[in-house]
PDB file of C-alpha atoms in Angstrom:
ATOM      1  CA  UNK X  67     -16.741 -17.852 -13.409  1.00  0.00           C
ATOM      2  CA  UNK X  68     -17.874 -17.367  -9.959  1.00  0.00           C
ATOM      3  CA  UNK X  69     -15.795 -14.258  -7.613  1.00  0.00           C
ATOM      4  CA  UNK X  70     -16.277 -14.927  -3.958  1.00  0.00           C
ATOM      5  CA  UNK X  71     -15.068 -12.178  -3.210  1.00  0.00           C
ATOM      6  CA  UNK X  72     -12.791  -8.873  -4.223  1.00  0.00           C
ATOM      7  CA  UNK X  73     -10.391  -6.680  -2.198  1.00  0.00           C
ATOM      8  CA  UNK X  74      -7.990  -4.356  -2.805  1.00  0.00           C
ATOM      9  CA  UNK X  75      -4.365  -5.255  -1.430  1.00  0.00           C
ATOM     10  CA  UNK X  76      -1.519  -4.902  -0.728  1.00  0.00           C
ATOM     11  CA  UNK X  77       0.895  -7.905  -0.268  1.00  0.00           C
ATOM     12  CA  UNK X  78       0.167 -10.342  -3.210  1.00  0.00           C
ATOM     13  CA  UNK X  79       2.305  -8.771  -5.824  1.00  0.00           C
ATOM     14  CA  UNK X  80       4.979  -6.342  -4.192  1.00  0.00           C
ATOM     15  CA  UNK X  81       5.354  -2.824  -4.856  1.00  0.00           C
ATOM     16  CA  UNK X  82       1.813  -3.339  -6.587  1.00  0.00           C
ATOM     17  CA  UNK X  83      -1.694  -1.938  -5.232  1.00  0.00           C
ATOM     18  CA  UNK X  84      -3.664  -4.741  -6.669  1.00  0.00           C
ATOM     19  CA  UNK X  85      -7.570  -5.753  -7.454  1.00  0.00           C
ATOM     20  CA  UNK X  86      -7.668  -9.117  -6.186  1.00  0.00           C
ATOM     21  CA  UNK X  87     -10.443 -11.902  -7.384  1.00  0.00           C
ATOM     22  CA  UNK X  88     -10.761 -14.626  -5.291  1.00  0.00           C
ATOM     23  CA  UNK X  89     -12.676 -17.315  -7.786  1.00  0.00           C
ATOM     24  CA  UNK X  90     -14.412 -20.220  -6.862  1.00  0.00           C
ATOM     25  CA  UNK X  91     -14.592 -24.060  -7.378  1.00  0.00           C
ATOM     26  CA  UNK X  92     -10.671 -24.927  -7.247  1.00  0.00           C
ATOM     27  CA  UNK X  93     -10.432 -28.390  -8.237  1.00  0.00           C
ATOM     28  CA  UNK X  94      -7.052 -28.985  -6.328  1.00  0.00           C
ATOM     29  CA  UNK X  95      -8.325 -29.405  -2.935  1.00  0.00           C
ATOM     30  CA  UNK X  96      -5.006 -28.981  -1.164  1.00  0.00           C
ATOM     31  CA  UNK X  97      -4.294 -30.653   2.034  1.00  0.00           C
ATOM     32  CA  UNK X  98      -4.168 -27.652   5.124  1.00  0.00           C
ATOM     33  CA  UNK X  99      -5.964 -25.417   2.471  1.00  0.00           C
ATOM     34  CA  UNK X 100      -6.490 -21.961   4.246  1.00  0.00           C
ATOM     35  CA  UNK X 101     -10.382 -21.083   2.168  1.00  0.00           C
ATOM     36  CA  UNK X 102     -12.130 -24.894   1.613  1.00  0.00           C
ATOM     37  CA  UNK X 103     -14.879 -23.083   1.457  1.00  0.00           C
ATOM     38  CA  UNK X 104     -13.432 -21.690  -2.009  1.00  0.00           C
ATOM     39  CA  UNK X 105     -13.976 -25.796  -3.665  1.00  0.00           C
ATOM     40  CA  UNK X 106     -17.451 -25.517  -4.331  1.00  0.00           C
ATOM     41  CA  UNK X 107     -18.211 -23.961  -7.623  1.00  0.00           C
ATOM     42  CA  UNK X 108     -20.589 -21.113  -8.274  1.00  0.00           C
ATOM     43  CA  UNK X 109     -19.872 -20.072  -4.481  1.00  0.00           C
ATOM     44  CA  UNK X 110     -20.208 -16.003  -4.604  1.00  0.00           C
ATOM     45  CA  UNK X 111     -21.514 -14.151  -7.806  1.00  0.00           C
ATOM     46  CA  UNK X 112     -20.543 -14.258 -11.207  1.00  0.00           C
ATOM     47  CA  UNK X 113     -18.335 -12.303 -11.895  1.00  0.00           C
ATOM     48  CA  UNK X 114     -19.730 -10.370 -15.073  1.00  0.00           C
ATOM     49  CA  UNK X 115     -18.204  -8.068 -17.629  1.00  0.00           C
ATOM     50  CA  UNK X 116     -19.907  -5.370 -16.246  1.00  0.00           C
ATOM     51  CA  UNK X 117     -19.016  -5.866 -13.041  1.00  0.00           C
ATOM     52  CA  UNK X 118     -15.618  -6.803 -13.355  1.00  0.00           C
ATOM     53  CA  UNK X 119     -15.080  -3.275 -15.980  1.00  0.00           C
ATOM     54  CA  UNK X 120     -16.870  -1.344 -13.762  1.00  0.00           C
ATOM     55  CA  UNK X 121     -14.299  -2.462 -10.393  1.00  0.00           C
ATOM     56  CA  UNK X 122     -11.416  -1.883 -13.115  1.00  0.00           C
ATOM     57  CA  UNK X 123     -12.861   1.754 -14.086  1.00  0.00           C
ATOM     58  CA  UNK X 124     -13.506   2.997 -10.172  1.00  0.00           C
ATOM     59  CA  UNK X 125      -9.710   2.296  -9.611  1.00  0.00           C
ATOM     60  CA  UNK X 126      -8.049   3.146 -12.503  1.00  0.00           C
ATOM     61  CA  UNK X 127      -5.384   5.796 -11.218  1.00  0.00           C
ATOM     62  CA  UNK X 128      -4.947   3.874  -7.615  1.00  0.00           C
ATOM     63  CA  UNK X 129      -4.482   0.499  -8.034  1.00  0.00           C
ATOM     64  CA  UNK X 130      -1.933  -0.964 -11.061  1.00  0.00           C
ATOM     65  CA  UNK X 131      -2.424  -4.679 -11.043  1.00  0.00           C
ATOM     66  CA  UNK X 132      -5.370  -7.451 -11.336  1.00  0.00           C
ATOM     67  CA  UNK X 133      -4.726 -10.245  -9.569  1.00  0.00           C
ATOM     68  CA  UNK X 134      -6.693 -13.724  -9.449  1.00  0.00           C
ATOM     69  CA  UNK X 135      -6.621 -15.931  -6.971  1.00  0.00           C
ATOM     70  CA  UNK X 136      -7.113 -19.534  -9.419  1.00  0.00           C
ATOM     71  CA  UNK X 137     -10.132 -19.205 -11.827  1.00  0.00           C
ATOM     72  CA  UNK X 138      -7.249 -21.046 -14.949  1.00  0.00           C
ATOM     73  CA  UNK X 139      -9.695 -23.724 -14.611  1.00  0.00           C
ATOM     74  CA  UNK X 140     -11.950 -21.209 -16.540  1.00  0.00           C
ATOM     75  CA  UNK X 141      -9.795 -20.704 -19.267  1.00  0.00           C
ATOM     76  CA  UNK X 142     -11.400 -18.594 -21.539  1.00  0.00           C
ATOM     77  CA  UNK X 143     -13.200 -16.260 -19.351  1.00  0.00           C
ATOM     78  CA  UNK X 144     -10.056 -16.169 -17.794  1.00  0.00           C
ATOM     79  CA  UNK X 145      -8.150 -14.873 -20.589  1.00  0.00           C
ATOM     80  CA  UNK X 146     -10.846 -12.710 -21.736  1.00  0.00           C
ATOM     81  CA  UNK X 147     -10.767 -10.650 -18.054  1.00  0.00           C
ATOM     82  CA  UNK X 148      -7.035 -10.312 -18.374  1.00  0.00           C
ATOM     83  CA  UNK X 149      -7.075  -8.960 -22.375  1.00  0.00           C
ATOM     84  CA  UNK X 150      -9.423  -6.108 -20.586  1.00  0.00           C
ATOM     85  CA  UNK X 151      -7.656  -5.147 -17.590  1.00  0.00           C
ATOM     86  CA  UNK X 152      -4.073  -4.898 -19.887  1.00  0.00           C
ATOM     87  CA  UNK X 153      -5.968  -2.842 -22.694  1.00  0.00           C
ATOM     88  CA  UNK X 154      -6.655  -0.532 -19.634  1.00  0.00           C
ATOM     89  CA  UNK X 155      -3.005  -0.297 -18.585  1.00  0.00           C
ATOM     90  CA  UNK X 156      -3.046  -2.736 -15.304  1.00  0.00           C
ATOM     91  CA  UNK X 157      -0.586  -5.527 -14.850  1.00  0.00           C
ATOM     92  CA  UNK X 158      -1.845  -8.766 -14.119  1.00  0.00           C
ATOM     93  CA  UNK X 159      -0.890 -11.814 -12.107  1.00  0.00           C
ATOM     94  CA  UNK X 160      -2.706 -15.194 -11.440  1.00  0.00           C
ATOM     95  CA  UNK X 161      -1.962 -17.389  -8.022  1.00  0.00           C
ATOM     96  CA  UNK X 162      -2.502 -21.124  -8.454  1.00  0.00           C
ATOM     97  CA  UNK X 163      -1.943 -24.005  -6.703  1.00  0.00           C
ATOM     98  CA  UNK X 164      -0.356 -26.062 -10.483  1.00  0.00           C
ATOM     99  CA  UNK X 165       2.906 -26.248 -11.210  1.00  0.00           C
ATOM    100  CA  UNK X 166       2.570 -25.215 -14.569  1.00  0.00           C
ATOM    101  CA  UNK X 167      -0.117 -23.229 -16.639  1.00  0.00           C
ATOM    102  CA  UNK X 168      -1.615 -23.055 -19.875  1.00  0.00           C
ATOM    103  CA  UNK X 169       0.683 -21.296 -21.853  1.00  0.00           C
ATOM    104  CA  UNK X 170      -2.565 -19.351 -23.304  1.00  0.00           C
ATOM    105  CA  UNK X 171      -3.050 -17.803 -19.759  1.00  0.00           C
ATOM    106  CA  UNK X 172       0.548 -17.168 -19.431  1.00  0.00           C
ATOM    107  CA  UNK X 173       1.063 -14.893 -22.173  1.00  0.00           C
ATOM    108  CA  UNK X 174      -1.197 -12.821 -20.390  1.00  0.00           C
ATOM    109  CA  UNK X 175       0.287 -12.819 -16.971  1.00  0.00           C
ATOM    110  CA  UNK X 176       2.814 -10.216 -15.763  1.00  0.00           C
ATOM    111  CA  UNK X 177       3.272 -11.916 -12.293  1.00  0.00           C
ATOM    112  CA  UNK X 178       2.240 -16.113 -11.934  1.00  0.00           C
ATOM    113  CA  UNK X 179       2.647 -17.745  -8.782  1.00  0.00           C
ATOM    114  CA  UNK X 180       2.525 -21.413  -8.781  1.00  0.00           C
ATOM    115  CA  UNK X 181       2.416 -23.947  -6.151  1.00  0.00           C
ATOM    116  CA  UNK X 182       0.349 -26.139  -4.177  1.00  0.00           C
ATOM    117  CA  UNK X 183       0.124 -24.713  -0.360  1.00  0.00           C
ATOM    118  CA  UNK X 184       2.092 -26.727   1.593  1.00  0.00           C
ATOM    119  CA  UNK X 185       1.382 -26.210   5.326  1.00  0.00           C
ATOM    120  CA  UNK X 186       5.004 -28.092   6.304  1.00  0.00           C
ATOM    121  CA  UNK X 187       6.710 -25.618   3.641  1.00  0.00           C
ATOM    122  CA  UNK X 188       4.894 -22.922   4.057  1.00  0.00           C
ATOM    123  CA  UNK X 189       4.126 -19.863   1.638  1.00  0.00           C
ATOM    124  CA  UNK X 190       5.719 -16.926  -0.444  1.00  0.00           C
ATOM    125  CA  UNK X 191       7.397 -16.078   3.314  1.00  0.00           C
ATOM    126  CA  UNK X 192       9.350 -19.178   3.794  1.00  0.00           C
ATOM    127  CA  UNK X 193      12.568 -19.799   2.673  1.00  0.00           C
ATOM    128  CA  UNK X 194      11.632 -23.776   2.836  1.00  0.00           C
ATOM    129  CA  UNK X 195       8.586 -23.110   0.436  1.00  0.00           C
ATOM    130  CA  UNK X 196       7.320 -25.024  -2.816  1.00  0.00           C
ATOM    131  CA  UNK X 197       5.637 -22.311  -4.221  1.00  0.00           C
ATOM    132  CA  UNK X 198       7.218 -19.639  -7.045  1.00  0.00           C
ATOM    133  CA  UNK X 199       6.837 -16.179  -7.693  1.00  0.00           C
ATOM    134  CA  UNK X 200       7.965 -15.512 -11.359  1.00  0.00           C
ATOM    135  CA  UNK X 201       8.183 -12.371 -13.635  1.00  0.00           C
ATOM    136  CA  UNK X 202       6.785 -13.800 -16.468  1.00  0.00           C
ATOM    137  CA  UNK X 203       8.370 -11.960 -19.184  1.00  0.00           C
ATOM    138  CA  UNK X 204      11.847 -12.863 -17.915  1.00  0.00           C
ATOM    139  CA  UNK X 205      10.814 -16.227 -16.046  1.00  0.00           C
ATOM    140  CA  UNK X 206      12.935 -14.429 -12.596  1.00  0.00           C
ATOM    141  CA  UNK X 207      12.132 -16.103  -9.411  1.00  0.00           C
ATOM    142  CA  UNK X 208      10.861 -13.471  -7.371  1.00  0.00           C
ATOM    143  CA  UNK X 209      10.165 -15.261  -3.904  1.00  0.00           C
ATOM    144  CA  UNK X 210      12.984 -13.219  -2.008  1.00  0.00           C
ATOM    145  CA  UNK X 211      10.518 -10.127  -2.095  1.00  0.00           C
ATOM    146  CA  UNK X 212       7.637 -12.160   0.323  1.00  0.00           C
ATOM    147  CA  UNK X 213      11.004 -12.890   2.454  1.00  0.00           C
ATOM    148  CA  UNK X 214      11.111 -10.298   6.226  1.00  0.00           C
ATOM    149  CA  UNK X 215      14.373  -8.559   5.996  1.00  0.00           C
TER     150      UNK X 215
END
């Protein structure tokens, strides 16, 4: 698994100070896609446990929630990364461009967002949208919290 990059923000999961990892070689290749540059495996560094405990560790305190943007297509690795960051007390929430999700991810997921971007419907923002933001827990559609009052 392959992390182009990582930030720290602010608007993917609301109320939430999150550790996002963008992950490269998305198979989906959606039409309008904002980062093409994400398709092409191995693009950025692997992401190893090291480095992915040690980004976990420096903001433990400040930030509350993991985030990846796709990387299900690594499955395992996947699941492995979001074990750790929950045995350290973070949420966790996966964006990806499915409908649906291996239910072996899921049950590690606090947050999923699913959806392939849609440049006619628009994202989390729009009202005319395809994409969902669920609780996963309680399967509540949360898109109304991307919406500007």
């Amino acid at each position: 698994m392959h992390c182009y990059d990582f930030h720290v923000v602010l608007q993917e999961v609301p109320g939430e100070i999150s550790l996002c990892f963008t992950i490269s070689g998305c198979p989906l290749r959606c039409k309008g896609c904002h980062s093409p540059f994400l398709w092409k495996e191995g693009s950025g560094a692997k992401l190893t446990n090291s480095a992915y405990r040690a980004i976990l560790y420096r903001y433990f305190g400040f930030a509350s929630c993991v985030v990846f943007m796709g990387g299900e297509w690594h499955k395992k690795e996947l699941i492995a990364k979001l074990k750790y960051a929950q045995a350290q007390g973070y949420k966790t929430c996966l964006y990806t461009g499915e409908e649906t999700i291996d239910l072996e991810v899921k049950k590690h997921l606090t947050w999923l967002k699913t959806g392939r971007w849609d440049y006619k419907k628009g994202g989390l923002d729009s009202i005319t949208t395809n994409q969902l933001f669920v609780e996963v827990a309680t399967n509540k559609k949360l898109n109304h919290l991307f919406l500007k009052q």
